[in-house]
Amino acid sequence: MCGIIGILSKKNVVSELYAGLFALQHRGQDSAGIITYDTSFHLKKGIGLVNKVFNDKNLARLEGNIGIGQVRYPTIGPGGVEDAQPFMVNSPFGIAMAHNGNVTNYSELRDKLSKKYYRQLSSYSDLEVILNIFAEEMATQHLQKFSPETVFDTIAKVFGQVKGSYSVVGLIADKGLFAFRDQYGIKPLCFGKKKQSYIFASESVALDQLDFSMIRDVLPGEAIFIDLKHKIYSKVIAKQVPHPCIFEWIYFARPDSIIDSMEVSEARFRLGERLAMECLKAGIHPDVIVPIPDSGRGAALAMAKVLDVEQREGLIKNYYMGRTFIMPKQSLRTNSVRQKLNPVKSIIRGKKVLLVDDSIVRGTTAKEIVSLIRKAGAKQVYYAVTCPPLRYPCVYGIDMMTRGEFIARDYSINEIKKIIGADALIYQNLDDMIDGVRGNRLSQTFCTACFTGDYPTGIKEKDIIKLEKERIKTKKGE
Ligand code: SF4
C-alpha cells in the first residue's frame, strides 16, 4: 500500500503535490518524494513522513507545471532511501514514475533487464523494474512520431510482461502526464479536474482536499495520457474482471474516500451492521461498544445502532505514533501498541466491553488491547472483527507476505480467542464482508485472496513460496 499522485496544470504544481501527499500520508510513512519538470527534472525524496522530507527550501526548487509524488509503505527492499520513489530515467525523452503495488515476477524481469537489455538497477524497488521495461519498450517505438498511441502501445507491452498489482502515475518530459492501472484494478486510482488542472491520485480524499472534482476512477487495464495542451486520451488496453483489494474498504483507505464508486465510510457501516447480527447469533450482549481507532469506528457505530448499546471512545489513540500495522519490525509493533492506545477507565470499568477491530493478522495487537481493557477494569471483553480470518499471504503489495504471520493459519477461532485473552471472538463471514462492502453494486467483485487463497492474477503456489523467500531476502538487503 502506497499513495501516489500526479498533477498537470498551467501553474507550478509542487504545493498541490505536497498537500496531496499529506492527504495520502496514511497510505505510507516510510518515505516520500516528489519530482517535477519544467526544462529539466527536479527531484526530492527521502525517508520519513512528508513533513520530515520536505521543507521550504527544497520545495522551492521543485519548479514545473507537471509533477508526480509518492508516499511509500515498504513491502520489498530494506526500505532505504534508494528505494524511495519517484524514479526517473533519462532516455527516451526523460520519464519519471511512481507506483502503488507489487510486481510478482520481479526477479524474472530484473534478470531480463540486465541480461537482455543491459540495464542495471540501483534499488530493490519493483517500480524501477516497471519504469525500465516501460522505457525499453518506448525506445523501440517510433520516437520521432510520438503520439498518445506511443504511450498506449508501450503500456500494452508493460501489461504483457509485468505481473501483479500496480497503479502507476508518470510523466514524460515535454510530452505529458500519464497514469495506468493493472488489468484487475487491484490498487485504486482516481482521476479529477479543477479548472485547467488534472490530477491522478490513489484516493479521492486527495482530490477533495485540493478542491479538485472527481471525473472518475481509472478503469482496470486503462491508460490515460494528458498532453501539454491538456488534451485527454484514454484507452482500455487489457481488461479482466475487476478485483480491487477489499482491504481498502476494511482498513487502508480513509473513511472520507470513495473508491471505485463505493464509499469507504458507508462500507464500514454496513460491515458493522452485519457483524452485529453475528454477535446477536452468538448471544453476545455488551454494555458498551468500543471501537479500536480509527478503522473500527464506522463498524462500531453501526453495531451500536443494531444492538441498541452505547458506543463510546474507550480507547484513545496517540496520533503522533505511526500506524501499528505498517511499523516494519515486530519489536517496534509490540511496543507501539502500548504507547499508542490508552483506555478510558471510566468507560471501561465494571462493563462488558465489545471491542471492534478491522482485522487480526498476527494477534499481537489484539492481545495487547484485550489486556489493556482488562487492566482498565472490564468485567468481560468481547472482540469483533469486521473481516474473516486472514490465512494467505498478500502478493499484491500489503505487508503480510509470509504464511507464518497469520495466527488463523495455525489456530482455530476458539484457540485465537484464548490466545488473545478474549471472552468471545466474532469474525465476519466472507459473504457478509463482500456484501457489506459492495452495498447495492451487486455484481462488484473483489480480490479476497488473503482470506480465500484465490488470487485473481492466478499466481501458482510455488511462485508464492518463491516470492516469500525473495521478499524476506530483499527486506534484509541481501
Ligand atoms: S490479498 Fe488481501 S490485502 Fe492483498 S490485494 Fe488481495 S484482498 Fe488486498
XYZ file of C-alpha atoms and ligand atoms in Angstrom:
486
model
C 0.000 0.000 0.000
C 1.430 3.356 -1.072
C -0.064 6.687 -2.035
C 0.558 8.200 -5.461
C -0.356 11.492 -7.057
C 0.255 13.219 -10.388
C -0.799 16.735 -11.452
C -0.663 18.660 -14.733
C -1.524 22.343 -14.525
C -0.903 25.780 -16.035
C 0.980 26.818 -12.919
C 3.551 25.323 -10.544
C 2.243 22.060 -9.121
C 4.582 21.481 -6.193
C 2.383 22.956 -3.466
C -0.586 20.838 -4.558
C 1.562 17.705 -4.826
C 2.874 18.362 -1.339
C -0.618 18.925 0.112
C -1.891 15.868 -1.773
C 0.811 13.683 -0.252
C -0.287 14.897 3.188
C -3.814 13.713 2.399
C -2.382 10.321 1.389
C 0.062 10.017 4.283
C -1.958 7.189 5.889
C -1.024 5.018 2.869
C 2.698 5.069 3.626
C 5.028 6.557 6.186
C 8.332 5.054 5.175
C 9.429 7.584 2.569
C 8.084 10.438 0.483
C 9.105 12.019 -2.798
C 8.154 14.494 -5.497
C 9.535 15.023 -8.986
C 8.548 17.945 -11.202
C 9.569 19.043 -14.666
C 9.950 22.453 -16.357
C 13.002 22.417 -18.617
C 14.645 19.716 -16.536
C 13.638 17.308 -13.780
C 13.631 18.423 -10.143
C 13.574 15.627 -7.585
C 13.418 15.452 -3.816
C 12.827 12.222 -1.928
C 13.801 10.874 1.449
C 12.989 8.637 4.367
C 10.167 9.534 6.729
C 6.913 11.449 6.777
C 6.037 14.118 4.229
C 6.735 16.950 6.660
C 10.126 15.473 7.502
C 11.270 15.073 3.896
C 10.152 18.459 2.578
C 10.904 21.988 3.720
C 10.522 25.474 2.244
C 13.954 25.326 0.667
C 13.652 22.006 -1.163
C 10.027 22.664 -2.178
C 11.073 25.984 -3.729
C 13.400 24.288 -6.184
C 10.713 21.795 -7.388
C 9.595 24.011 -10.265
C 7.258 22.965 -13.038
C 3.653 22.672 -14.194
C 3.782 18.903 -14.202
C 4.828 16.516 -11.454
C 4.222 13.325 -9.549
C 4.683 12.217 -5.937
C 4.550 9.182 -3.719
C 4.380 8.136 -0.076
C 5.816 4.695 0.398
C 4.982 1.713 2.504
C 7.723 -0.890 2.222
C 6.879 -4.397 1.010
C 10.045 -5.063 -0.935
C 13.587 -3.974 -0.263
C 15.223 -2.977 3.002
C 13.454 0.388 2.952
C 16.464 2.642 2.393
C 16.408 5.945 0.539
C 17.479 4.134 -2.648
C 14.012 2.527 -2.722
C 12.143 5.822 -2.239
C 10.036 6.991 -5.185
C 9.586 8.597 -7.707
C 12.213 7.123 -10.050
C 13.329 8.546 -13.370
C 15.294 7.523 -16.443
C 16.936 9.953 -18.867
C 16.047 8.118 -22.022
C 13.889 8.064 -24.069
C 12.742 11.678 -23.563
C 13.130 11.543 -19.768
C 10.480 9.547 -17.931
C 9.524 9.681 -14.244
C 7.230 7.272 -12.450
C 5.697 6.393 -9.092
C 3.533 3.423 -8.237
C 1.426 1.584 -5.713
C 1.548 -2.192 -5.927
C 3.741 -5.229 -6.141
C 5.309 -6.955 -9.137
C 5.062 -10.711 -8.648
C 7.596 -11.603 -11.373
C 10.108 -9.028 -10.145
C 13.210 -11.283 -10.199
C 12.483 -12.598 -13.662
C 12.086 -9.033 -15.019
C 15.162 -7.769 -13.192
C 17.175 -10.575 -14.823
C 15.679 -9.818 -18.212
C 16.561 -6.127 -17.911
C 20.112 -6.978 -17.003
C 20.789 -9.838 -19.425
C 18.734 -8.823 -22.439
C 18.712 -5.012 -22.291
C 21.915 -4.361 -20.279
C 20.018 -2.159 -17.864
C 21.344 -2.244 -14.297
C 19.052 -1.215 -11.475
C 20.042 0.756 -8.411
C 17.400 -0.374 -5.934
C 15.113 -3.219 -4.862
C 12.037 -1.238 -5.874
C 9.708 -3.029 -8.263
C 8.782 0.381 -9.642
C 12.295 0.628 -11.048
C 11.584 -2.594 -12.961
C 8.290 -1.249 -14.358
C 9.958 2.024 -15.341
C 12.837 0.332 -17.155
C 10.535 -2.066 -19.013
C 8.425 0.956 -19.977
C 11.490 2.923 -21.145
C 12.869 -0.034 -23.073
C 9.569 -0.597 -24.852
C 9.059 3.094 -25.547
C 12.557 3.314 -27.016
C 11.596 0.673 -29.580
C 8.555 2.699 -30.747
C 8.772 5.343 -33.490
C 10.032 8.139 -31.304
C 10.054 10.849 -33.975
C 6.321 10.430 -34.325
C 5.461 10.477 -30.648
C 1.715 10.373 -30.082
C -0.660 9.129 -27.368
C -0.622 5.808 -29.211
C 3.099 5.566 -28.430
C 2.209 5.675 -24.731
C -0.645 3.181 -25.111
C 1.458 0.753 -27.146
C 4.188 0.980 -24.537
C 1.749 0.323 -21.686
C 0.328 -2.658 -23.607
C 3.852 -4.094 -23.649
C 4.181 -3.423 -19.914
C 0.878 -5.229 -19.271
C 2.186 -8.148 -21.308
C 5.279 -8.533 -19.151
C 4.647 -7.188 -15.676
C 2.558 -9.440 -13.419
C 0.995 -8.475 -10.129
C -0.768 -5.338 -8.993
C 0.182 -1.816 -9.929
C -1.343 1.611 -10.245
C 1.154 3.962 -11.850
C 1.487 7.713 -12.407
C 4.212 9.071 -14.630
C 5.391 11.983 -16.706
C 7.274 12.181 -19.965
C 9.427 15.276 -20.382
C 7.896 17.793 -22.813
C 5.083 15.353 -23.634
C 2.626 14.987 -20.783
C 1.254 13.169 -17.757
C 0.041 9.571 -17.789
C -1.492 7.003 -15.481
C -2.446 3.366 -15.720
C -3.948 0.668 -13.549
C -3.302 -3.075 -13.802
C -5.801 -5.257 -15.655
C -7.536 -6.368 -12.456
C -7.652 -2.901 -10.894
C -6.251 -4.275 -7.644
C -4.885 -0.928 -6.484
C -7.078 2.191 -6.543
C -6.506 5.209 -8.774
C -8.851 8.112 -9.414
C -8.879 10.963 -11.917
C -10.012 14.529 -11.251
C -10.128 18.062 -12.612
C -10.041 21.666 -11.434
C -10.254 24.492 -13.969
C -7.202 23.843 -16.115
C -5.549 21.269 -13.879
C -5.790 17.494 -13.908
C -4.967 15.097 -11.132
C -4.480 11.368 -10.585
C -4.419 10.108 -7.000
C -4.732 6.891 -5.034
C -7.751 8.133 -3.112
C -10.459 10.718 -3.674
C -9.594 12.362 -0.342
C -6.593 13.974 -2.095
C -8.939 15.464 -4.703
C -11.311 16.763 -2.014
C -8.571 18.416 -0.037
C -7.130 20.134 -3.111
C -10.587 21.203 -4.357
C -10.494 19.019 -7.451
C -13.685 17.377 -8.597
C -13.789 13.690 -9.421
C -14.013 12.772 -13.095
C -13.959 9.023 -12.464
C -11.783 6.132 -11.352
C -9.158 4.938 -13.798
C -10.572 1.638 -15.074
C -8.797 -1.687 -14.639
C -6.419 -2.118 -17.580
C -6.897 1.504 -18.679
C -4.243 4.076 -19.526
C -4.860 7.837 -19.603
C -2.463 10.310 -21.202
C -2.838 14.107 -20.960
C -0.657 16.158 -23.290
C 0.795 19.589 -22.560
C -2.168 21.237 -24.282
C -4.321 19.438 -21.716
C -5.943 17.192 -24.251
C -7.005 13.877 -22.671
C -6.553 10.499 -24.358
C -7.681 7.252 -22.785
C -7.740 3.628 -23.763
C -8.697 0.382 -22.062
C -5.765 -1.762 -23.086
C -6.158 -5.067 -21.254
C -9.303 -5.698 -19.306
C -10.043 -8.518 -16.865
C -12.829 -8.930 -14.325
C -12.127 -6.131 -11.803
C -10.714 -7.307 -8.488
C -9.979 -4.252 -6.340
C -8.385 -5.081 -2.987
C -11.247 -5.426 -0.480
C -8.895 -4.388 2.294
C -9.060 -0.801 1.025
C -12.607 -0.537 2.417
C -11.885 -2.548 5.538
C -8.711 -0.877 6.703
C -6.427 1.038 4.360
C -8.399 3.856 2.856
C -9.527 6.920 4.706
C -13.236 6.787 5.578
C -13.843 10.010 3.640
C -12.623 8.414 0.400
C -14.715 6.907 -2.378
C -13.017 4.076 -4.264
C -14.486 2.584 -7.432
C -17.766 4.381 -6.642
C -18.082 2.708 -3.222
C -17.883 4.997 -0.199
C -15.468 3.731 2.431
C -17.434 5.051 5.425
C -20.699 3.517 4.158
C -18.957 0.186 3.533
C -17.616 0.162 7.106
C -21.075 0.969 8.449
C -22.618 -1.933 6.516
C -19.857 -4.245 7.754
C -20.803 -3.250 11.311
C -24.499 -3.953 10.705
C -23.703 -7.460 9.524
C -21.214 -8.110 12.290
C -23.811 -7.053 14.872
C -26.121 -9.778 13.563
C -23.322 -12.310 14.145
C -22.958 -11.046 17.715
C -26.683 -11.479 18.273
C -26.486 -15.032 16.918
C -23.618 -15.742 19.335
C -25.671 -14.389 22.253
C -23.303 -11.502 22.996
C -24.917 -8.631 24.901
C -22.310 -5.978 25.735
C -22.793 -2.941 27.998
C -20.634 -0.733 25.809
C -19.106 -0.871 22.325
C -15.584 0.489 21.969
C -14.037 0.920 18.513
C -10.343 0.340 18.033
C -9.392 3.610 16.384
C -9.539 4.539 13.607
C -10.786 1.946 11.159
C -13.052 0.184 13.709
C -15.159 3.327 14.199
C -17.590 3.103 11.269
C -18.469 -0.511 12.058
C -18.760 0.162 15.811
C -21.294 2.916 15.165
C -23.482 0.559 13.144
C -23.135 -2.218 15.730
C -24.224 0.141 18.487
C -27.316 1.004 16.464
C -28.258 -2.602 15.716
C -27.502 -3.893 19.228
C -29.035 -0.791 20.842
C -25.961 -0.325 23.019
C -23.959 2.809 23.707
C -20.814 3.314 21.626
C -18.040 5.163 23.482
C -14.480 6.201 22.672
C -12.994 3.966 25.338
C -9.593 3.732 23.675
C -7.719 6.916 22.949
C -5.114 6.935 20.243
C -1.901 8.888 20.214
C -1.939 10.280 16.686
C 1.726 11.117 16.759
C 2.697 7.441 16.505
C 2.845 5.553 13.203
C 0.128 3.078 12.224
C 0.811 -0.188 14.114
C 0.298 -2.412 11.160
C 2.843 -0.723 8.987
C 5.646 -0.499 11.500
C 8.338 -2.546 9.764
C 9.718 -4.559 12.682
C 7.924 -6.834 15.157
C 9.682 -5.253 18.134
C 8.510 -1.797 17.086
C 4.968 -3.111 16.586
C 4.646 -4.601 20.048
C 5.986 -1.568 21.834
C 3.977 0.871 19.804
C 0.598 -0.658 20.768
C 1.121 0.187 24.420
C 2.298 3.660 23.614
C -0.353 4.333 21.019
C -3.581 3.295 22.734
C -4.769 4.192 26.217
C -8.100 3.102 27.728
C -10.561 5.490 29.380
C -11.154 3.743 32.685
C -14.478 5.411 33.475
C -15.938 3.994 30.242
C -14.498 0.511 30.724
C -14.653 -0.205 34.468
C -17.166 -2.874 35.504
C -18.571 -3.234 31.964
C -18.976 -5.986 29.400
C -16.955 -4.372 26.615
C -17.291 -5.238 22.929
C -14.159 -4.161 21.041
C -14.485 -3.658 17.280
C -11.409 -4.142 15.115
C -10.910 -4.179 11.347
C -8.745 -7.328 11.253
C -6.451 -9.665 13.152
C -3.166 -10.551 11.453
C -0.622 -11.784 13.956
C -2.822 -11.409 17.028
C -0.166 -9.452 18.938
C -2.060 -6.164 18.757
C -5.387 -7.807 19.706
C -3.771 -9.490 22.706
C -2.260 -6.216 23.917
C -5.554 -4.395 23.552
C -7.588 -7.049 25.386
C -5.035 -6.938 28.182
C -5.253 -3.123 28.341
C -9.043 -3.267 28.564
C -8.970 -5.910 31.296
C -6.460 -3.885 33.306
C -8.794 -0.909 32.982
C -11.417 -2.917 34.897
C -13.650 -4.531 32.251
C -15.961 -7.303 33.521
C -15.894 -9.136 30.167
C -14.050 -8.412 26.900
C -15.553 -9.458 23.560
C -13.618 -8.972 20.314
C -15.429 -8.493 16.994
C -13.576 -8.318 13.672
C -15.052 -6.814 10.511
C -13.377 -9.330 8.185
C -12.894 -13.124 8.193
C -9.686 -14.803 9.445
C -6.624 -13.883 7.377
C -4.783 -17.010 6.244
C -2.971 -16.400 2.950
C -0.083 -14.082 2.070
C -0.775 -10.952 0.066
C 1.402 -10.897 -3.036
C -0.039 -7.577 -4.187
C 1.693 -5.014 -2.012
C 0.463 -5.385 1.539
C 2.996 -6.252 4.203
C 1.582 -9.699 5.012
C 3.720 -11.721 2.708
C 4.589 -14.844 4.630
C 2.244 -17.532 5.886
C 3.863 -17.618 9.315
C 2.434 -14.166 10.000
C -1.181 -15.323 10.257
C -2.423 -16.544 13.588
C -5.522 -18.021 11.896
C -3.353 -20.296 9.803
C -2.222 -22.282 12.830
C -5.072 -21.851 15.286
C -8.864 -22.244 15.325
C -11.072 -19.297 16.180
C -11.593 -20.736 19.650
C -7.829 -21.040 20.138
C -7.267 -17.475 18.900
C -9.890 -16.285 21.391
C -7.856 -17.903 24.177
C -4.514 -16.600 22.858
C -5.710 -13.008 22.735
C -7.438 -13.461 26.091
C -10.970 -12.502 24.998
C -14.213 -13.911 26.445
C -15.655 -14.155 22.925
C -14.265 -13.651 19.424
C -16.569 -12.973 16.490
C -15.315 -12.774 12.904
C -17.325 -11.507 9.932
C -18.010 -14.248 7.403
C -16.770 -13.954 3.818
C -20.140 -13.404 2.117
C -21.151 -10.745 4.620
C -17.826 -8.974 4.135
C -18.259 -8.892 0.360
C -21.936 -7.897 0.523
C -21.191 -5.304 3.175
C -18.517 -3.604 1.108
C -20.293 -3.660 -2.245
C -23.684 -2.490 -0.957
C -26.030 -2.174 -3.935
C -23.295 -2.785 -6.537
C -24.323 -6.422 -6.642
C -22.058 -7.528 -9.472
C -18.897 -5.962 -7.988
C -16.103 -8.486 -7.451
C -13.010 -8.067 -5.268
C -9.625 -9.518 -4.518
C -10.162 -11.531 -1.317
C -7.076 -13.713 -1.739
C -5.732 -13.221 1.789
C -8.943 -14.804 3.114
C -9.543 -17.445 0.446
C -6.209 -18.158 -1.272
C -7.943 -17.404 -4.587
C -5.522 -14.992 -6.295
C -7.083 -13.033 -9.187
C -3.869 -12.991 -11.229
C -3.673 -16.782 -10.991
C -0.275 -16.938 -9.278
C 0.770 -20.502 -8.514
C 1.616 -21.885 -5.049
C 5.269 -22.473 -5.997
C 5.576 -18.846 -7.143
C 4.063 -17.609 -3.889
C 6.672 -19.596 -1.950
C 9.420 -18.232 -4.214
C 8.105 -14.719 -3.719
C 8.029 -15.145 0.053
C 11.694 -16.152 0.059
C 12.699 -13.310 -2.253
C 10.836 -10.739 -0.224
C 12.418 -11.893 3.042
C 15.833 -11.738 1.357
C 15.408 -8.282 -0.144
C 13.966 -6.942 3.131
C 17.286 -7.846 4.704
C 19.040 -6.073 1.858
C 20.845 -9.207 0.667
S -4.566 -10.447 -0.983
Fe -5.821 -9.313 0.506
S -4.645 -7.474 1.025
Fe -3.734 -8.380 -0.836
S -4.726 -7.272 -2.532
Fe -5.944 -9.129 -2.162
S -7.522 -8.514 -0.679
Fe -5.952 -6.943 -0.706
